[in-house]
Short mmCIF file of C-alpha atoms in Angstrom, two decimals:
data_model
loop_
_atom_site.label_atom_id
_atom_site.label_comp_id
_atom_site.label_asym_id
_atom_site.label_seq_id
_atom_site.Cartn_x
_atom_site.Cartn_y
_atom_site.Cartn_z
CA UNK X 1 -60.33 171.32 -113.78
CA UNK X 2 -59.05 167.89 -112.74
CA UNK X 3 -58.59 169.05 -109.15
CA UNK X 4 -62.17 170.35 -108.99
CA UNK X 5 -63.46 167.12 -110.52
CA UNK X 6 -61.52 165.06 -107.98
CA UNK X 7 -62.70 167.15 -105.04
CA UNK X 8 -66.30 167.11 -106.26
CA UNK X 9 -66.28 163.32 -106.50
CA UNK X 10 -64.37 162.52 -103.32
CA UNK X 11 -65.42 165.19 -100.82
CA UNK X 12 -68.47 164.00 -98.97
CA UNK X 13 -71.60 166.11 -98.86
CA UNK X 14 -72.15 168.78 -97.64
CA UNK X 15 -68.56 169.94 -98.13
CA UNK X 16 -68.63 169.28 -101.88
CA UNK X 17 -71.70 171.51 -102.27
CA UNK X 18 -69.57 174.46 -101.14
CA UNK X 19 -67.52 173.93 -104.32
CA UNK X 20 -70.48 174.57 -106.64
CA UNK X 21 -69.76 178.23 -107.49
CA UNK X 22 -66.08 177.45 -108.14
CA UNK X 23 -66.96 174.50 -110.38
CA UNK X 24 -69.40 176.73 -112.27
CA UNK X 25 -66.74 179.44 -112.60
CA UNK X 26 -64.30 176.88 -114.01
CA UNK X 27 -66.95 175.51 -116.40
CA UNK X 28 -67.91 178.98 -117.59
CA UNK X 29 -64.32 179.95 -118.39
CA UNK X 30 -63.52 176.62 -120.04
CA UNK X 31 -66.69 176.64 -122.16
CA UNK X 32 -65.85 180.16 -123.34
CA UNK X 33 -62.17 179.37 -124.00
CA UNK X 34 -62.90 176.16 -125.88
CA UNK X 35 -65.62 178.00 -127.84
CA UNK X 36 -68.45 175.56 -127.38
CA UNK X 37 -71.55 176.65 -129.25
CA UNK X 38 -74.42 175.22 -127.25
CA UNK X 39 -78.03 175.49 -128.23
CA UNK X 40 -80.13 176.80 -125.31
CA UNK X 41 -81.74 173.38 -124.80
CA UNK X 42 -78.28 171.77 -124.56
CA UNK X 43 -77.21 173.94 -121.67
CA UNK X 44 -79.86 172.77 -119.24
CA UNK X 45 -83.59 172.24 -118.97
CA UNK X 46 -83.38 173.65 -115.45
CA UNK X 47 -83.96 177.35 -114.68
CA UNK X 48 -80.71 177.15 -112.68
CA UNK X 49 -77.72 178.10 -114.85
CA UNK X 50 -74.01 177.64 -114.23
CA UNK X 51 -73.50 181.38 -114.83
CA UNK X 52 -76.09 182.17 -112.17
CA UNK X 53 -74.43 179.90 -109.59
CA UNK X 54 -70.99 181.30 -110.50
CA UNK X 55 -72.27 184.81 -109.83
CA UNK X 56 -73.20 183.82 -106.26
CA UNK X 57 -69.50 184.29 -105.41
CA UNK X 58 -70.24 188.01 -105.53
CA UNK X 59 -71.84 187.66 -102.10
CA UNK X 60 -68.32 188.07 -100.68
CA UNK X 61 -67.13 190.83 -102.99
CA UNK X 62 -70.21 192.92 -103.74
CA UNK X 63 -71.32 196.06 -101.96
CA UNK X 64 -72.09 195.52 -98.28
CA UNK X 65 -75.72 196.61 -98.59
CA UNK X 66 -76.39 194.30 -101.53
CA UNK X 67 -74.81 191.32 -99.78
CA UNK X 68 -76.81 191.93 -96.60
CA UNK X 69 -79.99 192.24 -98.68
CA UNK X 70 -79.31 188.81 -100.27
CA UNK X 71 -78.65 187.26 -96.86
CA UNK X 72 -81.90 188.71 -95.46
CA UNK X 73 -83.82 187.32 -98.43
CA UNK X 74 -82.49 183.77 -98.03
CA UNK X 75 -83.01 183.84 -94.26
CA UNK X 76 -86.60 185.00 -94.76
CA UNK X 77 -87.26 182.36 -97.45
CA UNK X 78 -85.90 179.56 -95.26
CA UNK X 79 -87.90 180.84 -92.30
CA UNK X 80 -91.14 180.80 -94.32
CA UNK X 81 -90.36 177.39 -95.80
CA UNK X 82 -89.94 175.73 -92.42
CA UNK X 83 -92.89 177.58 -90.90
CA UNK X 84 -95.02 176.04 -93.65
CA UNK X 85 -93.99 172.57 -92.51
CA UNK X 86 -95.41 173.04 -89.01
CA UNK X 87 -98.52 170.97 -88.45
CA UNK X 88 -100.23 173.60 -86.31
CA UNK X 89 -100.20 177.12 -87.77
CA UNK X 90 -100.53 178.77 -84.37
CA UNK X 91 -97.01 177.55 -83.57
CA UNK X 92 -95.49 179.72 -86.32
CA UNK X 93 -95.34 182.87 -84.21
CA UNK X 94 -93.62 181.02 -81.35
CA UNK X 95 -90.45 180.41 -83.42
CA UNK X 96 -90.20 176.78 -82.38
CA UNK X 97 -89.03 175.79 -85.86
CA UNK X 98 -85.49 175.81 -87.24
CA UNK X 99 -84.40 177.66 -90.37
CA UNK X 100 -80.65 176.99 -90.43
CA UNK X 101 -78.57 173.84 -90.22
CA UNK X 102 -74.81 173.96 -89.65
CA UNK X 103 -72.46 171.10 -90.58
CA UNK X 104 -69.11 170.59 -88.87
CA UNK X 105 -66.58 167.83 -88.28
CA UNK X 106 -65.66 166.16 -84.99
CA UNK X 107 -63.24 169.01 -84.19
CA UNK X 108 -66.14 171.51 -84.55
CA UNK X 109 -64.69 173.03 -87.73
CA UNK X 110 -67.62 174.34 -89.76
CA UNK X 111 -67.79 173.00 -93.32
CA UNK X 112 -71.15 174.29 -94.53
CA UNK X 113 -74.66 175.44 -93.76
CA UNK X 114 -78.07 175.00 -95.31
CA UNK X 115 -78.80 178.69 -95.92
CA UNK X 116 -75.65 179.10 -98.03
CA UNK X 117 -76.53 175.98 -100.05
CA UNK X 118 -80.05 177.36 -100.52
CA UNK X 119 -78.55 180.68 -101.66
CA UNK X 120 -76.38 178.94 -104.27
CA UNK X 121 -79.35 177.09 -105.77
CA UNK X 122 -82.11 179.64 -105.38
CA UNK X 123 -83.80 181.09 -108.42
CA UNK X 124 -86.15 184.10 -108.48
CA UNK X 125 -88.80 181.96 -110.21
CA UNK X 126 -88.98 179.44 -107.35
CA UNK X 127 -91.57 179.60 -104.61
CA UNK X 128 -91.41 177.91 -101.22
CA UNK X 129 -94.32 175.66 -102.13
CA UNK X 130 -92.63 174.20 -105.21
CA UNK X 131 -90.73 170.93 -105.32
CA UNK X 132 -87.53 172.07 -107.01
CA UNK X 133 -85.75 168.72 -106.86
CA UNK X 134 -86.24 168.10 -110.59
CA UNK X 135 -84.73 171.49 -111.44
CA UNK X 136 -81.72 170.77 -109.25
CA UNK X 137 -81.36 167.24 -110.72
CA UNK X 138 -81.35 168.65 -114.27
CA UNK X 139 -78.76 171.24 -113.26
CA UNK X 140 -76.56 168.50 -111.79
CA UNK X 141 -76.86 166.43 -114.99
CA UNK X 142 -75.78 169.43 -117.07
CA UNK X 143 -72.87 170.26 -114.78
CA UNK X 144 -71.60 166.66 -114.80
CA UNK X 145 -71.93 166.47 -118.59
CA UNK X 146 -70.09 169.76 -119.09
CA UNK X 147 -67.25 168.71 -116.77
CA UNK X 148 -66.87 165.40 -118.60
CA UNK X 149 -66.85 167.08 -122.02
CA UNK X 150 -64.27 169.68 -120.97
CA UNK X 151 -62.10 167.01 -119.34
CA UNK X 152 -62.14 164.86 -122.49
CA UNK X 153 -61.13 167.80 -124.67
CA UNK X 154 -58.32 168.76 -122.32
CA UNK X 155 -56.97 165.20 -122.58
CA UNK X 156 -55.98 166.07 -126.16
CA UNK X 157 -53.16 168.17 -124.70
CA UNK X 158 -51.73 164.96 -123.19
CA UNK X 159 -50.31 166.80 -120.21
CA UNK X 160 -49.51 164.70 -117.17
CA UNK X 161 -51.79 165.59 -114.29
CA UNK X 162 -50.80 164.78 -110.73
CA UNK X 163 -53.08 165.74 -107.87
CA UNK X 164 -51.48 165.61 -104.45
CA UNK X 165 -54.13 164.46 -102.04
CA UNK X 166 -54.66 163.25 -98.51
CA UNK X 167 -57.61 160.95 -97.92
CA UNK X 168 -59.41 161.88 -94.71
CA UNK X 169 -62.44 160.08 -93.35
CA UNK X 170 -64.80 162.38 -91.47
CA UNK X 171 -67.90 162.03 -89.36
CA UNK X 172 -70.15 165.00 -90.00
CA UNK X 173 -71.97 166.63 -87.09
CA UNK X 174 -75.08 168.73 -87.58
CA UNK X 175 -76.94 171.27 -85.48
CA UNK X 176 -80.17 173.18 -86.18
CA UNK X 177 -80.87 176.81 -85.25
CA UNK X 178 -83.57 179.41 -85.49
CA UNK X 179 -81.73 182.56 -86.54
CA UNK X 180 -84.12 184.72 -84.51
CA UNK X 181 -83.26 182.96 -81.23
CA UNK X 182 -79.83 183.01 -79.54
CA UNK X 183 -78.00 183.19 -82.87
CA UNK X 184 -77.05 186.85 -83.33
CA UNK X 185 -73.43 187.40 -82.22
CA UNK X 186 -73.67 191.17 -82.69
CA UNK X 187 -76.95 192.22 -81.02
CA UNK X 188 -75.60 195.72 -80.36
CA UNK X 189 -75.31 196.64 -84.07
CA UNK X 190 -77.85 197.13 -86.84
CA UNK X 191 -78.25 194.00 -89.01
CA UNK X 192 -76.28 192.01 -86.43
CA UNK X 193 -78.03 188.77 -87.38
CA UNK X 194 -77.18 189.26 -91.06
CA UNK X 195 -73.54 190.07 -90.22
CA UNK X 196 -73.42 186.84 -88.20
CA UNK X 197 -74.80 184.93 -91.21
CA UNK X 198 -72.35 186.65 -93.57
CA UNK X 199 -69.41 185.55 -91.41
CA UNK X 200 -70.84 182.02 -91.19
CA UNK X 201 -71.11 181.83 -95.01
CA UNK X 202 -67.60 183.24 -95.41
CA UNK X 203 -66.25 180.72 -92.90
#
């Protein structure tokens, strides 16, 4: 718990966003073990739940077909969302927009991408025309409150906690792509684009 808290606070975005499902997994197990009895309104006002985000880890362990279906859905949603932002509708069919952003460090090591972040925070009730920032803010408030509460209760055990760490300052680099143009690394196989995205998310 303390390691996740430290990483969440000290890793710069977007890298810390990749920790979300693991933080939610830790919270879920701790809340169950410590037998917190929350009222529904105490958990979160947001339609995003920590259990839902935790379950997103199944993308890497679920059946192949189900994982590919999820990846197709997010790719399609992001494509539609950025098409909607184009000023001239006739440009939509020309695929001049981007629907994926990839973050990496100066050594070109990939640390995250926007479609995976969107996947972690997506909810079936959302639409591309909604402003979901309030939902995400409320989810963040809940997650921070839960972490703090669990951490305070664990302090009662008075165990010495030492986290070995190396502080590294990084300059993030960012590049945009359209996943329908020069992105597919496996054009010779069925669902090659989705396999490319799966490997990107796994990386």
